Amino acid sequence: MSLKAFQYAESFALQMDGQDPLRGFRDCFFIPEQNGKPVVYLCGNSLGLQPKQVGEYIQKELDTWAHLGVEGHFQGENPWVYYRKRSKHTLASLLGACEEEVVAMNQLSTNLHLLMVSFYRPQPGRYKILTESGAFPSDQYIFESQTRFHGYDPHDAILEVAPRPGEHILETSDILDALDRHSSELALVVMSGVQYYTGQRFDMRHIAAAARQKGIPVGFDLAHAVGNVPLSLHDWGVDFATWCSYKYLNSGPGNVSGVFVHQRHAKSFDLPRFAGWWGYDELTRFEMKKGFKPMPGADGWLLSNDNVLGLAALQASLDLFLEAGLENLTKKSEQLTGYLEFLLHQVTNGKNILEVITPKDPASRGAQLSVFVHKGGKGLYDKISASGIVCDWRNPNVIRIAPAPLYNSYEDIYKFAVALDRALAASD
Ligand SMILES: *Cc1c(COP(=O)(O)O)cnc(C)c1O
């Protein structure tokens, strides 16, 4: 649907909801309430809502534990020794990967460190990391501490590509130019897939291709990309990636992350890595012998035995993704975010109060719009929040609004616009 066809009217939003083939999925989620009424939840970029079936999935493993105790590792419907394997099918399809390239484990920051142990191999003269400026703080601390760990000065070893003066988003050509200019000194290229602050989706395909062509390992932090935008990590030739599952993947606060390691490294057993027993060849693991023998593929990066209760919650959500289909979700996501963009323009009516800094091209963003508030600042955000809207505020003056196609409706977007309209009128 073209932008022109959208309307700022409740009847229009309800009509769109009536025609939405995914509308039933909203009922699969608990929607939080404020003053006895369901909120308009537009914060799936921070913490996705709870699928109603999460309790049942976890309860099943609690029952196995209650009835079988330690035998649950090998008995019951989903023996715990192999529990993580349940998630591989859907994770692989969300990431555009083969099953052996992905595994759910640990948390994001831990995983990024572990992957950098393998893929950040600095040498004299070639020790720098290329990344985006304003990366998520955890990533910045990881890059800093990794360069220091190898004996380099982070100020010298970390190269950040920044937006041009007066702009908020990065030009792909500037990223590729920097990669080209510094190629002889780069030991690693690592960026977000979707930038947490601006909502910009980077051109992962071209960045990966350019890095690969220069022989530089390339990785992505997909915290804001997984379950949000289509990914083809295998075909793009990305070396490694990691993500968290509590944002668009709705697995619950702080829940299990995952890693992708490209197939070409599946049997690179001499790649340095920090090892643990769960990464050991599973056929002979319980012989408990000395001498680490990694499993092929991403599983060779596992350390610990599976966090079954966390994985059960993740599975409940992945099963909904599988049922809905990523292609359908992407289609709806573009429409919903397009509708949000349209209504933001309608409400501000050409006045310079708000500025969407997220790219306009749907191929360069996902479900999130980041809005610079030129007038009213945090007060405006507080007014919107008081009227039952959940989105988030990032200093100095950005509101992030993220319609998640699994559970958000066109009516949600309409209600957000009405709340914003009233808040702006009250601030005049
Ligand atoms: C949310 C997020 C994280 C969070 O890291 P945890 O280890 O899960 O706490 C890291 N990086 C990015 C880009 C994020 O958006």
XYZ file of C-alpha atoms and ligand atoms in Angstrom:
443
model
C 0.000 0.000 0.000
C 1.349 3.432 -0.872
C 1.637 6.100 1.804
C -1.134 8.063 0.111
C -3.632 5.319 0.804
C -3.232 5.583 4.585
C -5.769 7.584 6.598
C -5.704 9.182 10.034
C -8.991 7.643 11.111
C -10.027 4.982 13.594
C -12.302 3.357 11.021
C -9.348 2.999 8.650
C -7.163 1.391 11.342
C -9.927 -1.043 12.263
C -10.472 -1.916 8.629
C -6.746 -2.659 8.224
C -6.854 -4.871 11.301
C -9.859 -6.700 9.884
C -7.870 -7.529 6.734
C -4.675 -8.511 8.560
C -3.982 -12.247 8.121
C -1.771 -12.181 11.257
C -4.335 -10.465 13.519
C -4.972 -13.659 15.526
C -1.427 -13.712 16.895
C -2.132 -10.711 19.128
C -4.314 -12.988 21.286
C -1.304 -15.269 21.838
C 0.336 -12.564 24.012
C -0.295 -11.021 27.416
C -0.773 -7.271 27.010
C 0.157 -5.291 30.151
C -2.489 -2.988 31.656
C -2.473 0.548 33.003
C -5.469 1.763 35.049
C -7.341 -1.414 34.145
C -6.929 -0.957 30.382
C -4.498 -2.706 28.027
C -1.608 -0.408 27.154
C -0.504 0.352 23.616
C 2.777 -1.545 23.726
C 5.337 -0.217 21.246
C 8.462 -1.345 23.060
C 9.231 -4.740 21.534
C 12.683 -3.366 20.643
C 13.486 -3.389 24.354
C 11.500 -6.277 25.813
C 9.049 -8.289 23.728
C 5.709 -9.264 25.274
C 5.124 -12.627 26.893
C 3.545 -15.303 24.702
C 0.709 -16.902 26.684
C 2.138 -20.366 26.048
C 5.438 -19.624 27.784
C 4.100 -20.881 31.122
C 3.016 -24.165 29.599
C 6.392 -24.759 27.906
C 8.263 -24.079 31.143
C 5.793 -26.103 33.199
C 6.441 -29.107 30.981
C 10.134 -29.085 31.908
C 9.294 -28.445 35.569
C 7.083 -31.554 35.439
C 9.872 -33.575 33.850
C 12.199 -32.382 36.605
C 9.593 -33.238 39.279
C 8.873 -36.704 37.893
C 12.221 -37.781 36.491
C 14.813 -35.742 38.364
C 18.234 -36.198 36.815
C 16.841 -38.716 34.309
C 15.247 -35.771 32.524
C 18.597 -35.257 30.827
C 18.021 -38.375 28.729
C 14.315 -39.163 29.130
C 11.004 -37.401 28.648
C 9.710 -35.778 25.509
C 12.595 -33.332 25.114
C 15.710 -34.752 26.794
C 17.636 -31.833 28.273
C 21.010 -32.942 26.914
C 19.729 -32.035 23.448
C 17.229 -29.362 24.426
C 18.917 -26.486 22.540
C 18.481 -28.402 19.285
C 14.736 -27.686 19.321
C 15.459 -24.025 18.616
C 17.822 -24.586 15.704
C 15.252 -24.955 12.946
C 13.491 -21.649 13.539
C 16.636 -19.758 14.538
C 18.273 -20.899 11.299
C 15.350 -19.626 9.251
C 15.278 -16.280 11.097
C 19.013 -15.790 10.511
C 19.238 -17.189 6.993
C 21.585 -19.905 8.180
C 22.023 -23.680 8.192
C 21.131 -25.417 11.426
C 24.761 -26.278 12.135
C 25.655 -22.587 11.912
C 23.484 -21.517 14.862
C 23.209 -22.378 18.513
C 21.363 -20.806 21.444
C 23.604 -20.161 24.415
C 24.737 -17.693 27.119
C 23.945 -13.994 26.784
C 24.845 -11.517 24.109
C 27.772 -9.708 25.713
C 29.332 -12.993 26.807
C 28.947 -14.388 23.317
C 30.456 -11.354 21.620
C 33.544 -11.775 23.806
C 33.741 -15.489 23.012
C 33.410 -14.859 19.276
C 36.056 -12.142 19.378
C 38.421 -14.618 21.000
C 38.143 -16.593 17.776
C 37.759 -13.863 15.165
C 39.666 -10.867 16.502
C 43.263 -11.998 15.970
C 45.259 -8.772 15.938
C 48.849 -8.707 14.721
C 51.396 -5.916 14.611
C 50.313 -3.521 11.848
C 46.905 -5.176 11.490
C 45.086 -4.842 14.756
C 42.235 -2.364 14.253
C 38.488 -2.860 14.591
C 36.087 -0.996 12.315
C 32.654 -0.282 13.793
C 29.901 2.351 13.800
C 30.099 5.386 16.076
C 27.570 5.376 18.901
C 27.438 1.573 19.070
C 25.473 0.049 21.960
C 27.468 0.688 25.166
C 28.027 -2.980 25.949
C 29.602 -3.425 22.512
C 31.813 -0.384 23.050
C 33.056 -1.800 26.362
C 33.643 -5.171 24.721
C 35.733 -3.621 21.908
C 37.659 -1.484 24.398
C 38.449 -4.361 26.718
C 39.306 -6.742 23.860
C 41.802 -4.328 22.313
C 43.336 -3.679 25.759
C 43.466 -7.419 26.431
C 45.649 -7.773 23.323
C 47.869 -4.889 24.465
C 46.509 -2.117 22.234
C 45.188 1.338 23.026
C 41.428 1.422 22.283
C 41.665 5.042 21.072
C 44.070 3.918 18.397
C 42.700 0.435 17.718
C 38.976 1.216 17.345
C 37.941 3.046 14.190
C 34.411 4.428 14.199
C 32.501 5.453 11.110
C 30.337 8.459 11.981
C 27.410 10.128 10.218
C 28.281 13.181 8.134
C 28.034 16.515 9.972
C 24.413 17.389 10.693
C 23.185 13.877 9.808
C 22.038 11.020 12.018
C 22.442 7.956 9.870
C 25.426 6.427 8.156
C 25.948 6.371 4.427
C 26.813 2.865 3.225
C 29.396 4.410 0.921
C 31.137 6.005 3.924
C 31.338 2.603 5.644
C 32.705 0.963 2.505
C 35.178 3.822 1.949
C 36.495 3.519 5.507
C 36.827 -0.229 5.066
C 38.740 0.301 1.855
C 40.995 3.063 3.179
C 41.960 1.142 6.329
C 41.837 -2.375 4.941
C 45.528 -3.115 5.496
C 45.308 -2.290 9.225
C 41.937 -3.900 10.004
C 41.773 -7.140 11.968
C 37.977 -7.105 12.261
C 34.819 -5.388 11.031
C 31.975 -5.594 13.541
C 28.746 -3.600 13.507
C 25.122 -3.795 14.524
C 22.631 -5.186 12.042
C 20.005 -2.625 13.069
C 21.323 0.344 15.062
C 19.637 0.493 18.476
C 19.437 4.308 18.638
C 18.586 5.387 15.105
C 16.831 2.236 13.916
C 19.013 2.217 10.786
C 19.402 -1.203 9.164
C 22.917 -1.453 7.792
C 23.633 -2.927 4.396
C 25.002 -6.127 5.886
C 25.313 -7.826 2.515
C 27.635 -5.216 1.032
C 29.599 -4.623 4.226
C 30.226 -8.372 4.571
C 31.168 -8.718 0.901
C 33.621 -5.813 1.079
C 35.271 -7.131 4.252
C 35.500 -10.647 2.853
C 37.031 -9.390 -0.341
C 39.817 -7.790 1.703
C 40.240 -10.914 3.812
C 38.974 -9.228 6.987
C 36.700 -11.220 9.323
C 33.251 -9.640 9.695
C 30.640 -10.018 12.425
C 27.304 -8.474 13.407
C 25.487 -7.784 16.645
C 21.916 -8.629 15.710
C 20.199 -7.637 18.992
C 17.784 -5.363 17.115
C 17.741 -7.308 13.870
C 16.779 -10.878 14.733
C 13.041 -11.493 14.482
C 12.735 -8.000 13.023
C 14.251 -7.976 9.533
C 15.076 -10.729 7.026
C 18.663 -11.983 7.318
C 20.793 -14.167 5.022
C 23.940 -14.586 7.068
C 25.070 -17.707 5.251
C 24.726 -16.281 1.750
C 26.215 -12.939 2.765
C 29.304 -14.804 3.955
C 29.238 -13.232 7.432
C 31.843 -14.889 9.679
C 29.982 -14.648 12.952
C 27.008 -13.023 14.657
C 25.283 -12.950 17.997
C 21.940 -11.619 19.231
C 19.657 -11.561 22.233
C 16.237 -13.158 22.321
C 14.335 -10.904 24.711
C 13.719 -8.034 22.273
C 11.830 -8.965 19.099
C 12.075 -12.687 19.924
C 9.938 -12.294 23.070
C 11.756 -14.903 25.162
C 11.643 -13.008 28.475
C 13.973 -10.689 30.408
C 17.677 -11.488 30.117
C 16.965 -14.777 28.406
C 19.326 -16.876 26.310
C 21.288 -15.405 23.402
C 22.678 -17.285 20.429
C 25.577 -17.351 18.018
C 26.079 -17.851 14.303
C 29.391 -19.152 12.976
C 29.658 -19.549 9.217
C 29.881 -23.076 7.824
C 33.358 -22.430 6.427
C 34.595 -22.378 10.035
C 32.594 -25.471 11.038
C 35.680 -27.662 11.096
C 38.300 -25.013 11.803
C 39.193 -26.824 15.004
C 42.448 -24.900 15.285
C 40.631 -21.538 15.574
C 41.454 -20.276 19.055
C 38.429 -20.487 21.321
C 37.583 -20.587 24.988
C 36.291 -24.092 25.475
C 33.835 -25.798 27.798
C 32.544 -29.351 28.110
C 29.296 -28.725 26.231
C 31.270 -27.798 23.120
C 32.991 -31.190 23.247
C 32.076 -33.886 20.753
C 28.711 -35.031 22.095
C 29.201 -38.703 21.263
C 32.162 -39.034 23.604
C 31.524 -36.108 25.978
C 30.635 -38.283 28.917
C 33.854 -40.237 28.729
C 35.107 -37.084 30.489
C 38.553 -37.326 28.914
C 41.362 -34.783 28.767
C 42.053 -33.004 25.463
C 39.261 -30.784 24.085
C 37.650 -32.113 20.897
C 35.132 -29.497 19.647
C 31.906 -30.383 17.931
C 31.772 -29.188 14.333
C 29.758 -26.046 13.646
C 28.509 -23.397 16.039
C 28.011 -26.034 18.763
C 31.787 -26.181 19.085
C 31.577 -22.749 20.778
C 29.222 -23.993 23.530
C 30.574 -23.923 27.056
C 27.883 -24.968 29.481
C 24.975 -27.344 29.555
C 21.677 -25.923 28.390
C 19.609 -23.470 30.414
C 16.493 -25.541 29.819
C 13.916 -23.281 31.491
C 15.165 -20.280 29.511
C 15.238 -22.256 26.288
C 11.681 -23.477 26.943
C 10.476 -19.856 27.095
C 12.369 -19.075 23.879
C 10.830 -22.112 22.187
C 7.305 -20.939 23.017
C 7.978 -17.768 21.084
C 9.921 -19.364 18.218
C 6.966 -21.676 17.591
C 4.798 -18.576 17.030
C 7.353 -17.134 14.589
C 7.379 -20.404 12.685
C 3.596 -20.417 12.476
C 3.330 -16.765 11.424
C 6.146 -16.939 8.865
C 8.903 -14.349 8.620
C 7.828 -13.236 5.164
C 4.299 -12.436 6.360
C 5.709 -10.679 9.402
C 8.044 -8.573 7.275
C 5.206 -7.538 4.994
C 3.033 -6.490 7.926
C 5.957 -4.815 9.658
C 6.617 -2.551 6.661
C 2.945 -1.584 6.568
C 2.673 -0.915 10.299
C 5.851 1.146 10.441
C 4.783 2.955 7.266
C 1.450 3.764 8.935
C 3.259 5.058 12.018
C 5.453 7.269 9.820
C 2.389 8.577 7.988
C 0.559 9.403 11.219
C 3.608 11.166 12.690
C 3.552 13.468 9.666
C -0.202 13.999 9.938
C -0.052 14.854 13.618
C 2.840 17.292 13.351
C 1.339 18.721 10.213
C 4.606 19.940 8.724
C 5.619 21.749 11.933
C 9.214 21.297 13.035
C 8.408 19.644 16.376
C 9.461 16.083 15.677
C 11.990 14.644 13.258
C 12.110 10.984 12.326
C 15.821 10.129 12.152
C 15.311 6.523 11.040
C 15.789 6.033 7.278
C 12.663 6.382 5.115
C 13.481 3.419 2.901
C 11.897 0.247 4.384
C 14.984 -1.712 3.244
C 17.130 0.489 5.522
C 15.102 0.035 8.694
C 13.019 -2.481 10.616
C 10.058 -2.049 12.944
C 11.457 0.918 14.851
C 11.152 4.646 14.265
C 13.381 6.932 16.311
C 11.979 10.406 16.683
C 13.986 13.470 17.656
C 11.870 15.737 19.831
C 12.720 19.342 18.975
C 10.062 20.764 21.258
C 8.680 19.532 24.577
C 11.422 16.959 25.164
C 10.959 14.450 27.952
C 7.766 16.244 29.073
C 6.109 15.215 25.822
C 7.212 11.625 26.325
C 5.886 11.649 29.900
C 2.481 12.883 28.705
C 2.276 10.132 26.089
C 3.263 7.516 28.680
C 0.619 8.764 31.116
C -2.031 8.095 28.478
C -1.275 4.386 28.290
C 1.424 4.251 25.610
C 4.575 2.224 26.245
C 7.507 3.282 24.091
C 10.926 4.423 25.242
C 13.018 7.497 25.786
C 16.734 7.685 25.070
C 18.760 10.717 26.145
C 19.281 13.367 24.971
C 15.974 13.619 23.096
C 14.884 10.530 21.219
C 11.635 8.588 21.505
C 11.838 5.078 20.068
C 8.576 3.556 18.865
C 8.570 -0.038 17.680
C 5.437 -1.706 16.310
C 6.002 -5.477 16.428
C 3.990 -7.225 13.722
C 3.331 -10.340 15.833
C 1.201 -8.516 18.376
C 0.715 -4.881 17.385
C -2.345 -3.728 15.499
C -3.093 -0.764 13.249
C -5.404 0.390 16.019
C -2.364 0.553 18.346
C -0.671 2.902 15.897
C -3.806 5.006 15.603
C -4.099 5.248 19.409
C -0.464 6.304 19.639
C -1.110 9.094 17.143
C -4.144 10.336 19.081
C -2.119 10.355 22.330
C 0.691 12.267 20.630
C -1.778 14.703 19.091
C -3.273 15.445 22.538
C 0.143 15.700 24.214
C 1.278 18.209 21.583
C -1.926 20.231 21.943
C -1.430 20.291 25.731
C 2.162 21.524 25.306
C 1.240 24.416 23.005
C 20.233 -5.036 23.888
C 21.596 -5.046 23.344
C 22.638 -5.696 24.018
C 22.385 -6.319 25.359
O 23.414 -7.147 25.791
P 23.144 -8.242 26.930
O 24.417 -8.974 27.011
O 21.975 -9.071 26.477
O 22.787 -7.518 28.191
C 23.890 -5.718 23.415
N 24.113 -5.116 22.215
C 23.108 -4.471 21.548
C 23.365 -3.838 20.223
C 21.838 -4.410 22.118
O 20.870 -3.742 21.486
